[in-house]
Amino acid sequence: DLLSLINDILDLSKIESGTVSLDLAEVQFATVHDFVERTFRHVGEQKNLPFVIQTDPDLPATIFTDNKRLQQVLKNLLANAFKFTEAGQVTLQIQPARDGFSSHHPVLSHTESVVAFSVKDTGIGIPLDKQRIIFEAFQQAEGSTNRKYGGTGLGLSISREIAALLGGEIKLHSTPGKGSEFVLYLPLHYVGSAEVVHEDITVVDGEVTQKTGGSPAKPAKAKSVEQRTSYTPSTRAEYLRQVGVELVDDRGSIQSGDCVMLVIEDDASFAKVLLEVARDHKFKGLVASRGDSGIALTHGFHPDAITLDIHLPDIDGWTILERLKADFSTRHIPVIIITVDEDKPRGIKRGAYNVLTKPVSKEVLDQAFGKVGHFMCNNERSLLIVEDDDKQRNAIIELVGGDDIQLKDVATLEEAIDAIREKRWDCIILDLLLPGTKRFEAIEQIQKEPNALDVPIIVYTGKDLTRDEEVQLNKLANSVIIKDVRSPERLLYETTLFLHRPLNSLPEAKRRMLDQLHDPATVLATKRVLVVDDDPRNVFAISSLLERNKMQVMAAEDGKTAIQMLERQPAVDIVLMDIMMPEMDGYETTRHIRQMAQFKTLPIIAVTAKAMRGDREKCIEAGASDYITKPVDPEQLLTLLRMWLHR
């Protein structure tokens, strides 16, 4: 409670001193919905109060504002609503607003699109004479020492100031005994902060003076009128110009039928270059400087192609790629990775359409954008199947074929080489057991062909591979699928990924097949995971998440215990390895596990609070299969688990 009070006081003082910086980005309304649902649903259940969230269908997909500050205000308003309500219900309604806010408001009155976040309750209500003072610091409607409801009286004061920072305001409507409604009005596109205007405040000789009822005026915090800065540009483009950003994308002019390229890049100069090249190739351009806003724009505008920087200020680009490819609504979108890291195989293996290494020339960009434009315009994908068994070949054709696929099937390596020299294929399915070939000869010969450069190769084989062979093959091919009970589903899953096929282009039966494979309950259920972490809180949090997905969780508090558990119970499917542990850290533990023959290919995901450059490489060198940072994003963790358990 004391820490919470200190944080509130610091928040208020920073806002009043003008030292708060906003973190502006595109925020999905769906994200807002999920946040309040996740935060307050259990509160309603504990108090036996229905919690209703209503979003207007006319709302756009996103709002351009500070997500953290928006969540802070909604959390304050909803917490009060639940606290002061014993019976009835609490409702959050989000809808476009054309009135209800102050007609003289310096921002809202000049803004074309305003959004209203209305928090209604059926609680005790607020008397008229108290409705004004509750927005002042340390003031409460029920302020007696034996009051029923606790609190510091800072929440509404902070919320009002944040609303002004975001260019909006909060309005209150309340009737004692019947309930209250607090409405947060915000511009759809942030265009600057607003002054907090009170009807009982005036300015005399440069000093702010506050009147309280009929009592004499008393000085408030002194602040000269000349020092105040407020501006009310009516468009986001004007705002960007005022803050010195010359880059204005095409989001306001996108029409049905336009080809749209989303640029996720935090370097403004390079983003401008990418936007210009995209326009040269007849794309409408969208620009996001952060990962979260890039994801929001993807879901809001459904772009036809994406360029993705890896080193972003908030979310690692590899994480964004994983999220896009794990979501069936976005996995078909071609993603061009443009990064300083020379890790092309990793990008192609994870479903990227292309990987370019910075610095990149205008000619290379033109070639890449022209290629992806042609790929999008040509709805037909090309697939080469190399399989000598007629029955297997026909089964593959039936499984992955479709009206959107140009198929060619061959039975020998020589025929495959001829087909590759004739044209470039979008993907190749290859059986290792071809007549007249040794071990990995087929894949090595194919990869030498210029037309096969960076073409995804899916190895689909019945050959009984040793663990060493699997490791070597994984380095050569983008995906290795051993023919087993679930291999048809996995083959369909991988081909749709590498061919960038939209899910809606598949027949219903094949869509159901992929849904079952993608469902965490199907993929993760009954799998055994070993969680290695010395912090019991982390173990509890991760175990709770995994157990909800019906995984069997084992836990070890240090590296030595983990090794002993693996020796006693080797039937573990995957390991989550904390790096920072006393005595035997995660690096040493991972290296030790890799020295044990039966665990050379066991998936090990490194989990660490360190997020310094080079940490991932250090984990991989120690033998980890992948890497995730704390605080662990549940969605990212489940995606990694599904991906590695598929393999």
mmCIF file of N, CA, C and O in Angstrom, residues 308-360:
data_model
loop_
_atom_site.group_PDB
_atom_site.id
_atom_site.type_symbol
_atom_site.label_atom_id
_atom_site.label_comp_id
_atom_site.label_asym_id
_atom_site.label_seq_id
_atom_site.Cartn_x
_atom_site.Cartn_y
_atom_site.Cartn_z
ATOM 1 N N LEU A 308 10.274 -5.863 -41.976
ATOM 2 C CA LEU A 308 10.421 -5.977 -40.525
ATOM 3 C C LEU A 308 11.876 -5.808 -40.117
ATOM 4 O O LEU A 308 12.748 -6.566 -40.544
ATOM 5 N N ASP A 309 12.117 -4.800 -39.271
ATOM 6 C CA ASP A 309 13.435 -4.654 -38.653
ATOM 7 C C ASP A 309 13.493 -5.575 -37.437
ATOM 8 O O ASP A 309 12.477 -5.808 -36.782
ATOM 9 N N ILE A 310 14.658 -6.114 -37.129
ATOM 10 C CA ILE A 310 14.784 -7.039 -36.001
ATOM 11 C C ILE A 310 14.993 -6.288 -34.691
ATOM 12 O O ILE A 310 14.406 -6.622 -33.670
ATOM 13 N N HIS A 311 15.828 -5.248 -34.707
ATOM 14 C CA HIS A 311 16.156 -4.529 -33.462
ATOM 15 C C HIS A 311 15.230 -3.327 -33.298
ATOM 16 O O HIS A 311 15.514 -2.220 -33.741
ATOM 17 N N LEU A 312 14.108 -3.562 -32.615
ATOM 18 C CA LEU A 312 13.106 -2.532 -32.357
ATOM 19 C C LEU A 312 13.162 -2.132 -30.888
ATOM 20 O O LEU A 312 13.637 -2.895 -30.046
ATOM 21 N N PRO A 313 12.638 -0.958 -30.534
ATOM 22 C CA PRO A 313 12.783 -0.480 -29.151
ATOM 23 C C PRO A 313 11.965 -1.252 -28.129
ATOM 24 O O PRO A 313 12.271 -1.211 -26.949
ATOM 25 N N ASP A 314 10.915 -1.964 -28.563
ATOM 26 C CA ASP A 314 10.060 -2.620 -27.572
ATOM 27 C C ASP A 314 10.030 -4.139 -27.709
ATOM 28 O O ASP A 314 10.214 -4.869 -26.743
ATOM 29 N N ILE A 315 9.799 -4.659 -28.920
ATOM 30 C CA ILE A 315 9.674 -6.103 -29.120
ATOM 31 C C ILE A 315 10.719 -6.552 -30.139
ATOM 32 O O ILE A 315 10.883 -5.922 -31.184
ATOM 33 N N ASP A 316 11.401 -7.624 -29.826
ATOM 34 C CA ASP A 316 12.376 -8.194 -30.760
ATOM 35 C C ASP A 316 11.670 -8.617 -32.048
ATOM 36 O O ASP A 316 10.579 -9.202 -32.021
ATOM 37 N N GLY A 317 12.294 -8.316 -33.195
ATOM 38 C CA GLY A 317 11.667 -8.620 -34.481
ATOM 39 C C GLY A 317 11.391 -10.097 -34.685
ATOM 40 O O GLY A 317 10.403 -10.473 -35.316
ATOM 41 N N TRP A 318 12.255 -10.959 -34.140
ATOM 42 C CA TRP A 318 12.019 -12.401 -34.267
ATOM 43 C C TRP A 318 10.728 -12.788 -33.556
ATOM 44 O O TRP A 318 9.996 -13.669 -34.017
ATOM 45 N N THR A 319 10.462 -12.140 -32.431
ATOM 46 C CA THR A 319 9.216 -12.402 -31.702
ATOM 47 C C THR A 319 8.009 -11.992 -32.533
ATOM 48 O O THR A 319 6.991 -12.698 -32.580
ATOM 49 N N ILE A 320 8.116 -10.844 -33.200
ATOM 50 C CA ILE A 320 7.011 -10.389 -34.049
ATOM 51 C C ILE A 320 6.775 -11.383 -35.177
ATOM 52 O O ILE A 320 5.624 -11.738 -35.481
ATOM 53 N N LEU A 321 7.869 -11.849 -35.800
ATOM 54 C CA LEU A 321 7.725 -12.832 -36.883
ATOM 55 C C LEU A 321 7.030 -14.093 -36.370
ATOM 56 O O LEU A 321 6.143 -14.639 -37.033
ATOM 57 N N GLU A 322 7.432 -14.555 -35.194
ATOM 58 C CA GLU A 322 6.810 -15.754 -34.623
ATOM 59 C C GLU A 322 5.325 -15.541 -34.392
ATOM 60 O O GLU A 322 4.499 -16.419 -34.664
ATOM 61 N N ARG A 323 4.956 -14.362 -33.877
ATOM 62 C CA ARG A 323 3.539 -14.087 -33.617
ATOM 63 C C ARG A 323 2.744 -14.046 -34.919
ATOM 64 O O ARG A 323 1.631 -14.578 -34.996
ATOM 65 N N LEU A 324 3.303 -13.405 -35.926
ATOM 66 C CA LEU A 324 2.598 -13.320 -37.200
ATOM 67 C C LEU A 324 2.408 -14.700 -37.815
ATOM 68 O O LEU A 324 1.343 -15.001 -38.375
ATOM 69 N N LYS A 325 3.434 -15.527 -37.732
ATOM 70 C CA LYS A 325 3.361 -16.846 -38.360
ATOM 71 C C LYS A 325 2.581 -17.856 -37.510
ATOM 72 O O LYS A 325 2.167 -18.898 -38.017
ATOM 73 N N ALA A 326 2.371 -17.553 -36.233
ATOM 74 C CA ALA A 326 1.567 -18.437 -35.385
ATOM 75 C C ALA A 326 0.076 -18.127 -35.498
ATOM 76 O O ALA A 326 -0.753 -18.930 -35.088
ATOM 77 N N ASP A 327 -0.251 -16.960 -36.052
ATOM 78 C CA ASP A 327 -1.652 -16.525 -36.176
ATOM 79 C C ASP A 327 -2.131 -16.832 -37.590
ATOM 80 O O ASP A 327 -1.587 -16.323 -38.568
ATOM 81 N N PHE A 328 -3.165 -17.675 -37.712
ATOM 82 C CA PHE A 328 -3.641 -18.073 -39.032
ATOM 83 C C PHE A 328 -4.198 -16.899 -39.839
ATOM 84 O O PHE A 328 -4.318 -16.989 -41.053
ATOM 85 N N SER A 329 -4.545 -15.802 -39.185
ATOM 86 C CA SER A 329 -5.066 -14.651 -39.927
ATOM 87 C C SER A 329 -3.957 -13.812 -40.541
ATOM 88 O O SER A 329 -4.214 -12.961 -41.398
ATOM 89 N N THR A 330 -2.683 -14.039 -40.128
ATOM 90 C CA THR A 330 -1.573 -13.217 -40.631
ATOM 91 C C THR A 330 -0.405 -14.029 -41.175
ATOM 92 O O THR A 330 0.500 -13.459 -41.779
ATOM 93 N N ARG A 331 -0.397 -15.354 -40.987
ATOM 94 C CA ARG A 331 0.801 -16.140 -41.328
ATOM 95 C C ARG A 331 1.077 -16.165 -42.829
ATOM 96 O O ARG A 331 2.200 -16.437 -43.257
ATOM 97 N N HIS A 332 0.051 -15.867 -43.656
ATOM 98 C CA HIS A 332 0.254 -15.903 -45.107
ATOM 99 C C HIS A 332 0.892 -14.623 -45.640
ATOM 100 O O HIS A 332 1.290 -14.576 -46.808
ATOM 101 N N ILE A 333 0.989 -13.571 -44.823
ATOM 102 C CA ILE A 333 1.520 -12.289 -45.307
ATOM 103 C C ILE A 333 3.031 -12.408 -45.518
ATOM 104 O O ILE A 333 3.769 -12.753 -44.584
ATOM 105 N N PRO A 334 3.551 -12.131 -46.731
ATOM 106 C CA PRO A 334 5.003 -12.194 -46.952
ATOM 107 C C PRO A 334 5.734 -11.150 -46.103
ATOM 108 O O PRO A 334 5.365 -9.968 -46.107
ATOM 109 N N VAL A 335 6.741 -11.577 -45.362
ATOM 110 C CA VAL A 335 7.516 -10.688 -44.491
ATOM 111 C C VAL A 335 8.952 -10.626 -45.007
ATOM 112 O O VAL A 335 9.610 -11.658 -45.156
ATOM 113 N N ILE A 336 9.403 -9.407 -45.300
ATOM 114 C CA ILE A 336 10.792 -9.186 -45.705
ATOM 115 C C ILE A 336 11.546 -8.650 -44.496
ATOM 116 O O ILE A 336 11.272 -7.544 -44.031
ATOM 117 N N ILE A 337 12.465 -9.434 -43.968
ATOM 118 C CA ILE A 337 13.278 -8.992 -42.834
ATOM 119 C C ILE A 337 14.438 -8.156 -43.366
ATOM 120 O O ILE A 337 15.135 -8.560 -44.293
ATOM 121 N N ILE A 338 14.615 -6.970 -42.774
ATOM 122 C CA ILE A 338 15.731 -6.094 -43.150
ATOM 123 C C ILE A 338 16.472 -5.760 -41.865
ATOM 124 O O ILE A 338 15.957 -5.035 -41.011
ATOM 125 N N THR A 339 17.687 -6.291 -41.701
ATOM 126 C CA THR A 339 18.368 -6.185 -40.417
ATOM 127 C C THR A 339 19.878 -6.157 -40.603
ATOM 128 O O THR A 339 20.396 -6.552 -41.653
ATOM 129 N N VAL A 340 20.575 -5.726 -39.562
ATOM 130 C CA VAL A 340 22.042 -5.738 -39.591
ATOM 131 C C VAL A 340 22.577 -7.135 -39.322
ATOM 132 O O VAL A 340 23.743 -7.421 -39.588
ATOM 133 N N ASP A 341 21.753 -8.013 -38.762
ATOM 134 C CA ASP A 341 22.196 -9.378 -38.456
ATOM 135 C C ASP A 341 22.253 -10.217 -39.733
ATOM 136 O O ASP A 341 21.316 -10.215 -40.524
ATOM 137 N N GLU A 342 23.330 -10.952 -39.898
ATOM 138 C CA GLU A 342 23.449 -11.848 -41.046
ATOM 139 C C GLU A 342 22.954 -13.240 -40.632
ATOM 140 O O GLU A 342 23.740 -14.113 -40.282
ATOM 141 N N ASP A 343 21.657 -13.410 -40.629
ATOM 142 C CA ASP A 343 21.056 -14.669 -40.178
ATOM 143 C C ASP A 343 19.924 -15.044 -41.131
ATOM 144 O O ASP A 343 18.785 -15.245 -40.722
ATOM 145 N N LYS A 344 20.265 -15.125 -42.415
ATOM 146 C CA LYS A 344 19.259 -15.413 -43.428
ATOM 147 C C LYS A 344 18.600 -16.778 -43.232
ATOM 148 O O LYS A 344 17.373 -16.882 -43.325
ATOM 149 N N PRO A 345 19.353 -17.850 -42.969
ATOM 150 C CA PRO A 345 18.703 -19.156 -42.803
ATOM 151 C C PRO A 345 17.650 -19.158 -41.706
ATOM 152 O O PRO A 345 16.600 -19.780 -41.839
ATOM 153 N N ARG A 346 17.921 -18.453 -40.606
ATOM 154 C CA ARG A 346 16.950 -18.416 -39.516
ATOM 155 C C ARG A 346 15.640 -17.769 -39.961
ATOM 156 O O ARG A 346 14.554 -18.241 -39.638
ATOM 157 N N GLY A 347 15.750 -16.676 -40.724
ATOM 158 C CA GLY A 347 14.544 -16.000 -41.187
ATOM 159 C C GLY A 347 13.725 -16.858 -42.129
ATOM 160 O O GLY A 347 12.500 -16.973 -41.991
ATOM 161 N N ILE A 348 14.397 -17.486 -43.109
ATOM 162 C CA ILE A 348 13.697 -18.336 -44.073
ATOM 163 C C ILE A 348 13.065 -19.530 -43.361
ATOM 164 O O ILE A 348 11.914 -19.903 -43.632
ATOM 165 N N LYS A 349 13.791 -20.118 -42.427
ATOM 166 C CA LYS A 349 13.289 -21.290 -41.696
ATOM 167 C C LYS A 349 12.026 -20.949 -40.920
ATOM 168 O O LYS A 349 11.143 -21.786 -40.744
ATOM 169 N N ARG A 350 11.911 -19.708 -40.451
ATOM 170 C CA ARG A 350 10.753 -19.314 -39.638
ATOM 171 C C ARG A 350 9.627 -18.705 -40.457
ATOM 172 O O ARG A 350 8.668 -18.185 -39.900
ATOM 173 N N GLY A 351 9.742 -18.775 -41.776
ATOM 174 C CA GLY A 351 8.618 -18.372 -42.608
ATOM 175 C C GLY A 351 8.732 -17.009 -43.245
ATOM 176 O O GLY A 351 7.785 -16.545 -43.884
ATOM 177 N N ALA A 352 9.889 -16.325 -43.101
ATOM 178 C CA ALA A 352 10.069 -15.035 -43.771
ATOM 179 C C ALA A 352 10.138 -15.249 -45.279
ATOM 180 O O ALA A 352 10.672 -16.263 -45.753
ATOM 181 N N TYR A 353 9.620 -14.298 -46.046
ATOM 182 C CA TYR A 353 9.663 -14.401 -47.499
ATOM 183 C C TYR A 353 11.065 -14.106 -48.018
ATOM 184 O O TYR A 353 11.530 -14.715 -48.983
ATOM 185 N N ASN A 354 11.751 -13.170 -47.375
ATOM 186 C CA ASN A 354 13.098 -12.795 -47.809
ATOM 187 C C ASN A 354 13.819 -12.178 -46.618
ATOM 188 O O ASN A 354 13.181 -11.690 -45.678
ATOM 189 N N VAL A 355 15.140 -12.193 -46.643
ATOM 190 C CA VAL A 355 15.946 -11.572 -45.596
ATOM 191 C C VAL A 355 17.016 -10.720 -46.264
ATOM 192 O O VAL A 355 17.818 -11.239 -47.048
ATOM 193 N N LEU A 356 17.027 -9.424 -45.968
ATOM 194 C CA LEU A 356 18.021 -8.498 -46.504
ATOM 195 C C LEU A 356 18.888 -7.986 -45.363
ATOM 196 O O LEU A 356 18.390 -7.738 -44.257
ATOM 197 N N THR A 357 20.185 -7.828 -45.623
ATOM 198 C CA THR A 357 21.114 -7.390 -44.592
ATOM 199 C C THR A 357 21.494 -5.929 -44.814
ATOM 200 O O THR A 357 21.889 -5.539 -45.914
ATOM 201 N N LYS A 358 21.350 -5.111 -43.753
ATOM 202 C CA LYS A 358 21.761 -3.705 -43.812
ATOM 203 C C LYS A 358 23.282 -3.631 -43.787
ATOM 204 O O LYS A 358 23.937 -4.452 -43.133
ATOM 205 N N PRO A 359 23.873 -2.629 -44.446
ATOM 206 C CA PRO A 359 23.216 -1.623 -45.294
ATOM 207 C C PRO A 359 22.755 -2.235 -46.613
ATOM 208 O O PRO A 359 23.421 -3.115 -47.158
ATOM 209 N N VAL A 360 21.614 -1.763 -47.096
ATOM 210 C CA VAL A 360 21.028 -2.324 -48.303
ATOM 211 C C VAL A 360 20.847 -1.205 -49.333
ATOM 212 O O VAL A 360 20.436 -0.098 -49.001
#
